[in-house]
Each structure stands twice: as structure tokens, then as C-alpha cells.
Short mmCIF file of C-alpha atoms in Angstrom, two decimals:
data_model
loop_
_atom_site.label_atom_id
_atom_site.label_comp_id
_atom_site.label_asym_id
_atom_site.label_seq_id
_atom_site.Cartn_x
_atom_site.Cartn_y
_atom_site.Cartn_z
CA UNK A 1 0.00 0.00 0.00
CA UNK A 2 2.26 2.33 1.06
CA UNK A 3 4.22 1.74 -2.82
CA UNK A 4 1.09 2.14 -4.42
CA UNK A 5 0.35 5.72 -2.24
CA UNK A 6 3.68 6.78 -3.34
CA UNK A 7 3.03 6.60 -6.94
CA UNK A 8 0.00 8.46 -6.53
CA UNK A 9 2.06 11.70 -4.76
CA UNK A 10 4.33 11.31 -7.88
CA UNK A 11 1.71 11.64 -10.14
CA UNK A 12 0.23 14.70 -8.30
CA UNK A 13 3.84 16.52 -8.13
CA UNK A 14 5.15 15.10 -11.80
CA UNK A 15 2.38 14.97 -14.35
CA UNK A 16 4.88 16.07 -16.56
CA UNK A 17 6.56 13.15 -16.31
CA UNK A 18 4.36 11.10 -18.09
CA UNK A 19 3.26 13.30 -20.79
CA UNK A 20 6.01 15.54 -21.31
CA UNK A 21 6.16 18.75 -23.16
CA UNK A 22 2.76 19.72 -24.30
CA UNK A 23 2.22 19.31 -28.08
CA UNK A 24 2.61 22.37 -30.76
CA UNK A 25 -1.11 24.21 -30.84
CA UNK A 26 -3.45 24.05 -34.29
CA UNK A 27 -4.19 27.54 -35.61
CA UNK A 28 -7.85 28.72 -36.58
CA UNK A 29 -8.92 29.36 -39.93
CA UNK A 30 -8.03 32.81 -40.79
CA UNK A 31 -10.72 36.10 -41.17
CA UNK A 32 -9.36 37.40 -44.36
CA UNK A 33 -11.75 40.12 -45.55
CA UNK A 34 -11.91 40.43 -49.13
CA UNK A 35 -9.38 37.49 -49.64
CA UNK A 36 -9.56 34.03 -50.79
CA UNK A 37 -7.00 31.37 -49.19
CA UNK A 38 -6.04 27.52 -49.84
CA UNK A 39 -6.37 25.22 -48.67
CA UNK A 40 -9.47 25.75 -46.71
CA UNK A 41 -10.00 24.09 -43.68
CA UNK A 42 -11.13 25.16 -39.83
CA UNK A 43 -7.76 24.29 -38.48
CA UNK A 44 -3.97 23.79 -39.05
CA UNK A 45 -1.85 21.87 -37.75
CA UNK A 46 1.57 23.37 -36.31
CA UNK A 47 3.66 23.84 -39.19
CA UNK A 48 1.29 24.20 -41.65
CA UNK A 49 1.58 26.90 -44.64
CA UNK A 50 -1.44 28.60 -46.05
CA UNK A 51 -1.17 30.43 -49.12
CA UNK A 52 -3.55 33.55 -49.73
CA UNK A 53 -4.33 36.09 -52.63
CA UNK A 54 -6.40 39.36 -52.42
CA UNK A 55 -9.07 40.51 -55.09
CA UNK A 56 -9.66 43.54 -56.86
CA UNK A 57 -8.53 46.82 -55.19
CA UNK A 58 -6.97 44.64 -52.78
CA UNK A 59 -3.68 43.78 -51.65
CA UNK A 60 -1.88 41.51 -49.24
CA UNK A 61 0.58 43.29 -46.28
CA UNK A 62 3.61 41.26 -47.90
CA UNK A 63 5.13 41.06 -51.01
CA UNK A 64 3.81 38.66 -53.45
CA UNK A 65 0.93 37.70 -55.70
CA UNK A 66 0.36 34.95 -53.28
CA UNK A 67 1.06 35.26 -49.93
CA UNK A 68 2.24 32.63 -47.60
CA UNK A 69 1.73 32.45 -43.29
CA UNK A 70 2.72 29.41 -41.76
CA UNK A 71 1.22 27.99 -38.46
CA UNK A 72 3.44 28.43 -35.14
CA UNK A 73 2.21 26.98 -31.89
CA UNK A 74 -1.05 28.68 -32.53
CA UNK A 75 -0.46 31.88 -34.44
CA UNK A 76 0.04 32.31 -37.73
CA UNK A 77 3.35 33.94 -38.72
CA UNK A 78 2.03 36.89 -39.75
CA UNK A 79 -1.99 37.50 -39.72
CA UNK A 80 -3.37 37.39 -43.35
CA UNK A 81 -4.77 40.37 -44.31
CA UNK A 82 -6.46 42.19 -46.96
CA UNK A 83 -5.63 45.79 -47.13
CA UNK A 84 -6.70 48.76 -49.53
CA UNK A 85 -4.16 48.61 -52.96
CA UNK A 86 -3.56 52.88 -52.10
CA UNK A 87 -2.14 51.58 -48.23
CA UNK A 88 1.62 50.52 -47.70
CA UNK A 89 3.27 47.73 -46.16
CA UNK A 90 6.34 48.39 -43.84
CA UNK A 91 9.23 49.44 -45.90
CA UNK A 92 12.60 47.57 -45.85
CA UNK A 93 15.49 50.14 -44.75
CA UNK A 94 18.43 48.73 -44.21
CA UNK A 95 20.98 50.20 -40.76
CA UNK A 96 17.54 52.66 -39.97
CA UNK A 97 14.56 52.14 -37.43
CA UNK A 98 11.00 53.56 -37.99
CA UNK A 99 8.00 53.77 -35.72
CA UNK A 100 5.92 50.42 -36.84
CA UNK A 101 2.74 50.44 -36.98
CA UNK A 102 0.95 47.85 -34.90
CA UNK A 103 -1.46 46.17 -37.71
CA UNK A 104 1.51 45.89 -39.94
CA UNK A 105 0.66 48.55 -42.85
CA UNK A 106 0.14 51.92 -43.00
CA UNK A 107 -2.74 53.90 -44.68
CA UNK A 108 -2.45 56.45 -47.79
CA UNK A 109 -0.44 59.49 -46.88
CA UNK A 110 0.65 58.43 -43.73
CA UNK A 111 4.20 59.91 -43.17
CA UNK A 112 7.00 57.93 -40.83
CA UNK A 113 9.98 59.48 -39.84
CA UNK A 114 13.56 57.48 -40.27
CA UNK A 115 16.54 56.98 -37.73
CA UNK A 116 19.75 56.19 -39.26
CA UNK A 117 21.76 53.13 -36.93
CA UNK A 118 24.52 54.78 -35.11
CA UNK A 119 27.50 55.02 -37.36
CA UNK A 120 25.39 55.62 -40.71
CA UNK A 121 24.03 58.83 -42.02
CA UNK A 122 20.95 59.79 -44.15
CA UNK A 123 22.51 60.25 -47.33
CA UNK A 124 20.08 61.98 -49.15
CA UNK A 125 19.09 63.85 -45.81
CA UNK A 126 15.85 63.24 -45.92
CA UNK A 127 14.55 61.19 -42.74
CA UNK A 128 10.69 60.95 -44.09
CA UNK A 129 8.69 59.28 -46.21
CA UNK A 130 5.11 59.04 -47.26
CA UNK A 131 2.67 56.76 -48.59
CA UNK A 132 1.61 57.58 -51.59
CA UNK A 133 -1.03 55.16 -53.87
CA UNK A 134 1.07 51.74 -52.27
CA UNK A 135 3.72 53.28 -52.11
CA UNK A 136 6.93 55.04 -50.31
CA UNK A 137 7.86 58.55 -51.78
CA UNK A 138 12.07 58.65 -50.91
CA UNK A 139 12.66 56.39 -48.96
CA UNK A 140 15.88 57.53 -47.08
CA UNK A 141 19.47 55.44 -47.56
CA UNK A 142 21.34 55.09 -44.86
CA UNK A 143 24.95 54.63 -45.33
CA UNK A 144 28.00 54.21 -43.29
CA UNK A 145 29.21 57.78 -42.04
CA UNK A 146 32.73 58.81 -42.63
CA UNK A 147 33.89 59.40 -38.93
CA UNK A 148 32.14 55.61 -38.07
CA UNK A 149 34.76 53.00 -37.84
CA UNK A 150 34.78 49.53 -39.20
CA UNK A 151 34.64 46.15 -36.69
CA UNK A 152 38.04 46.82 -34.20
CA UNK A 153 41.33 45.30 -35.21
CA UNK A 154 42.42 41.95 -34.24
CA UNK A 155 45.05 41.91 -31.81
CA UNK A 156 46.85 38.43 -30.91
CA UNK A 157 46.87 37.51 -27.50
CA UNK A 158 43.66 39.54 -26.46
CA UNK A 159 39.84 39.45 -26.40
CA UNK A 160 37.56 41.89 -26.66
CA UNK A 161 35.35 42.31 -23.66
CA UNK A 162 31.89 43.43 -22.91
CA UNK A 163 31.16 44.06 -26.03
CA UNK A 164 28.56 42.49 -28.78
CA UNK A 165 29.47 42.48 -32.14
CA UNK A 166 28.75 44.96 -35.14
CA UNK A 167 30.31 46.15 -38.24
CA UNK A 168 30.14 49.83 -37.77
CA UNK A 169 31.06 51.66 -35.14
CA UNK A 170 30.12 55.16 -34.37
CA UNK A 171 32.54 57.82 -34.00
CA UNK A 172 33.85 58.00 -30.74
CA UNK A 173 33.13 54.66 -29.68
CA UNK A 174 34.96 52.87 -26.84
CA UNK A 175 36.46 48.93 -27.39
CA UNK A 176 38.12 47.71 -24.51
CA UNK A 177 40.49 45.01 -24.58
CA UNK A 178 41.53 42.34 -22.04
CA UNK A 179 45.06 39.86 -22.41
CA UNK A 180 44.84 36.58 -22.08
CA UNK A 181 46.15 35.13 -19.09
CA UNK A 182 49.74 34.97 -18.81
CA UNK A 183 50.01 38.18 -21.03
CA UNK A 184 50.15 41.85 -19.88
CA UNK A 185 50.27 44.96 -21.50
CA UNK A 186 53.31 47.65 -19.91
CA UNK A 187 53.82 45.90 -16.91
CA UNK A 188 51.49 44.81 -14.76
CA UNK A 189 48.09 46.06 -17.16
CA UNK A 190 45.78 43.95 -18.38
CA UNK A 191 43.13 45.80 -20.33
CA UNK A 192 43.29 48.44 -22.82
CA UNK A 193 40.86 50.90 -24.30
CA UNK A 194 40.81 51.90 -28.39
CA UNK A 195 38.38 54.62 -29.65
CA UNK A 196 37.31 55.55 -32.95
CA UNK A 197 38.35 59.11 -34.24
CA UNK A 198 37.71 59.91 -37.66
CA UNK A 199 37.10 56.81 -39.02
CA UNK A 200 40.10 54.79 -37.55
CA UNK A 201 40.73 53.15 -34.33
CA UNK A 202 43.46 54.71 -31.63
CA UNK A 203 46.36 52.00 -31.69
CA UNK A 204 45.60 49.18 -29.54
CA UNK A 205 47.46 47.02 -26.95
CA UNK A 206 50.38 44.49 -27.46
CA UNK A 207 50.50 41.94 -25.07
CA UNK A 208 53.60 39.99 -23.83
CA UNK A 209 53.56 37.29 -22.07
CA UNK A 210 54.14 38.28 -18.30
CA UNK A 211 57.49 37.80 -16.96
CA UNK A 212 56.63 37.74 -13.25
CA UNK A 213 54.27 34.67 -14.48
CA UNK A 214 56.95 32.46 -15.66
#
């Protein structure tokens, strides 16, 4: 009995254990106003693809004649939608960030306002643009600014710390290295800071291998 009452406390505390992870979710049929999509059915499994069109005066918010969304745990990978052919869908800028719009397009004449990344400038200097009948009246290009520096130099015996990684680097920008251990840099240093001044990075550290180590 008391083997038997044990297995029933495991149960209670480890239900996972017997069932493990829970399966993917099925998604709903999608509402698509003014659409037609295929193949038609209620639900979808996970990992399913539907593939949608819009019809006259309509378009779909991504590229395409026929649009694709593909079931993920549930939700669709982007809602299918329907939108009005004089509305835009998000523009692609590459190094910039925009205010996005939460239903994923953006009506006629609506106007968003561009951010170049830091280390790229607007090289037409124009940080706007508009929606105009589908689509986006000049578009800004961001490009890599003259005083921005490239990724920093490697330097043998050190790694870069606290740092992600990124191809451009603002001017100005700090990079601090670190030796590895056993190395040093003038004595008994270890780390060393380069910054980026007009395009080029300040000279960085040379390690040697630490002579009150050996």
C-alpha cells in the first residue's frame, strides 16, 4: 500500500513526467476580408503553410501575388490580411529604425519618420517618407558615415570584452580590450581601451607574455 500511495504523490507533483512537453497548438482558420485562401479548412496543424491572394482593389501586407503564413504553436506567422491597394506595407530600410505600426501597414499618406543606426548617415538627408497610392515617396538610404569605424582590429593575444558584435562603429566609440592570461600589457596592465576618431581606431594594446608569471 504504502508503494502504491507513493506513486499516486508522484503523479500529483510530476504529471509532466508522463506526458512531457505539451504538443505544438493548431491555428484557426483565418478572417481574411476580401481574400480568398487555400487550402481551406477550420484548423492547421503546427507547421502548416497557407497560401492567400487578395481581389480587386486589394492587396496583401507582404510582397507577393500569393502570400504565404505558416502555423506556429497557434499563431500564424504573420496574420493574413487584406488591405486597400492605395495603403503601404512596412518598408525595408536597411541600418535605420522607424515607428511600426501595430497592424503591420500603413494607410495612404501616412508619413514615418527614419533613424539612421549609429555610425550611418541619411545620405540623401531626408529622414521621411510618405505613402503615396502603395507606395513610399524617398525612402531615405542610410549609409555608413565617414567618422564611423569599421569592426576593431584583431590583436593576438587579447579578447575583446563586454562588447557584442557589429560592423560599424560610431565615432567615438569605446572597445576595450583584455590579455589573455599569462600576457600583460606595460607591466602589470591587463586591459586596454581603443576609440574611434575619424574613421580609424586609436592603436591598440600588445600583449607579452608576463614575466613575473613564468
Amino acid at each position: 500500500m504504502r508503494i502504491s500511495y507513493l506513486g499516486f504523490v508522484l503523479l500529483i507533483w510530476f504529471p509532466g513526467a508522463l506526458h512531457g512537453q505539451s504538443a505544438p497548438q493548431s491555428c484557426s482558420a483565418p478572417s481574411l476580408d476580401g481574400g480568398f485562401f487555400a487550402p481551406k479548412q477550420e484548423t492547421y496543424p503546427h507547421g502548416a503553410q497557407l497560401a492567400y491572394t487578395c481581389g480587386t482593389g486589394r492587396k496583401a501586407t507582404v510582397k507577393g501575388l500569393w502570400a504565404t503564413s505558416t502555423c506556429q504553436n497557434g499563431k500564424w506567422s504573420h496574420e493574413p490580411q487584406c488591405i486597400d491597394e492605395k495603403a503601404c506595407i512596412p518598408p525595408t530600410i536597411p541600418h535605420a529604425k522607424y515607428t511600426e505600426n501595430s497592424n503591420g501597414w500603413y494607410e495612404n499618406g501616412h508619413i514615418i519618420r527614419i533613424t539612421c543606426d549609429k555610425g550611418y548617415h541619411d545620405k540623401n538627408q531626408d529622414a521621411t517618407a510618405e505613402c503615396i497610392n502603395g507606395t513610399w515617396s524617398s525612402v531615405p538610404v542610410c549609409e555608413k558615415s565617414l567618422q564611423a569605424c569599421g569592426a576593431p582590429p584583431k590583436i593576438p593575444h587579447t579578447v575583446i570584452i563586454n562588447q557584442e558584435y557589429q560592423d560599424v562603429f560610431a565615432a567615438d566609440s569605446e572597445v576595450k580590450y583584455e590579455c589573455e592570461d599569462g600576457y600583460t600589457v606595460e607591466g602589470a596592465d591587463t586591459t586596454k581601451t581603443i576609440i574611434c576618431i575619424a574613421g580609424n581606431w586609436t592603436t591598440g594594446p600588445s600583449c607579452s607574455i608576463d614575466a613575473a608569471g613564468k
